Amino acid sequence: MNLCDMKTIRDIMSIFHLSAKKEFGQNFLTDAAVVADIADSAEGAHTVLEIGPGLGVLTRELAVRYPTVKALEIDDKLLPVLKYTLNDMPNARVIHGDVMEADLEELLAEDFAAGGVSVCANLPYYITSPILMKLLESELPFDSITVMVQKEVALRLCAGAGGKDCGAITVAVAYRGEAELLFTVPADRFYPAPKVDSAVVRIRLYKQKPVVPRDEDTFFATVRAAFSQRRKTLVNSLMTGFSQIPKERFADFIAELGLRPDIRGEKLTVEQFAALSDLIYTEIHK
Ligand code: SAM
């Protein structure tokens, strides 16, 4: 079955009375070489978690390469389609659900125990950052996370903390692993075609994180707060995120770290975010 072929896609949509749903970010891949390259990126995996299998084009390629594939799909209308398109792939299991609600630790418990779990997904654009933040904050021991995202988001993922284009998601990526932009994908390789080009990014997660903050929840809360008010200084952004701490304490923290009082969040490295979050944690728990 060639799920990249436009006639096959149209036939399936017609037989199952479907149309691509904008609200679920449904842009189906139609380029077999791109699908194969994304599937290859989980090299060495035992289990691959796919988020949003759609019609099953990537799921099939993953199931050919890896022993176990678990694919989480929110749209119940796609379940009978996936039953049909994955009929000859017994190692691919489709789970109906919203990735933002799913208990991934439970879903992948046996797979994590065996080791070698990676993520591969052509992500729905409307919810890219929340999904990635969930995966990165989860502390789940994925080997790698490969995602297709809008090109500008891909650049942000790979920007490195402290660099241009840096956002909360950049710091979260840099904290958990090393990101590389594998290749870009023009908009006309999807049906329907989105308005912008895309790119595929692979994040190889550290087995041992180089930076270890005292409390991870406070670390992520600090990063989120720092980027919550784009035009404000770091001190003003942090005040909004941690209203229980007086403003002058943030000025003290910034001075203690040897930073300029008017510095903005995008200038901080992962190490500086960790040090800052340690000071905030101590302040909250004194
Ligand atoms: N993997 C397919 C492909 O490459 O052609 C489809 C990719 S399409 C960009 C995104 C897929 O994610 C759709 O199938 C959509 O229904 C699904 N999806 C959207 N939001 C989701 C969510 N919150 N949880 C799980 N799946 C979701």
Short mmCIF file of C-alpha atoms in Angstrom, two decimals, residues 132 136 143-147 153-161 169-182 200-206:
data_model
loop_
_atom_site.label_atom_id
_atom_site.label_comp_id
_atom_site.label_asym_id
_atom_site.label_seq_id
_atom_site.Cartn_x
_atom_site.Cartn_y
_atom_site.Cartn_z
CA LEU A 132 7.55 18.99 23.12
CA LEU A 136 11.08 17.18 27.71
CA ASP A 143 16.86 7.82 23.56
CA SER A 144 15.85 10.35 20.94
CA ILE A 145 12.92 12.52 19.88
CA THR A 146 12.54 13.23 16.15
CA VAL A 147 9.89 15.73 15.15
CA VAL A 153 10.21 26.39 15.22
CA ALA A 154 12.95 23.98 14.13
CA LEU A 155 15.44 26.86 14.15
CA ARG A 156 14.32 27.79 17.64
CA LEU A 157 14.75 24.20 18.87
CA CYS A 158 18.32 24.14 17.55
CA ALA A 159 19.27 27.73 18.52
CA GLY A 160 21.03 26.74 21.76
CA ALA A 161 20.33 28.53 25.05
CA ILE A 169 11.53 25.51 24.38
CA THR A 170 15.17 26.10 23.32
CA VAL A 171 16.33 26.00 26.93
CA ALA A 172 14.25 22.87 27.62
CA VAL A 173 15.81 21.15 24.59
CA ALA A 174 19.35 22.21 25.50
CA TYR A 175 18.81 21.03 29.08
CA ARG A 176 17.76 17.52 28.05
CA GLY A 177 19.87 16.82 24.99
CA GLU A 178 21.48 17.85 21.73
CA ALA A 179 19.30 18.96 18.84
CA GLU A 180 20.24 18.75 15.17
CA LEU A 181 18.28 19.94 12.16
CA LEU A 182 18.25 16.89 9.86
CA VAL A 200 12.85 17.66 10.85
CA VAL A 201 14.78 17.93 14.11
CA ARG A 202 16.27 15.08 16.11
CA ILE A 203 17.03 15.57 19.79
CA ARG A 204 19.35 12.94 21.25
CA LEU A 205 18.67 12.94 24.96
CA TYR A 206 21.53 12.91 27.47
#
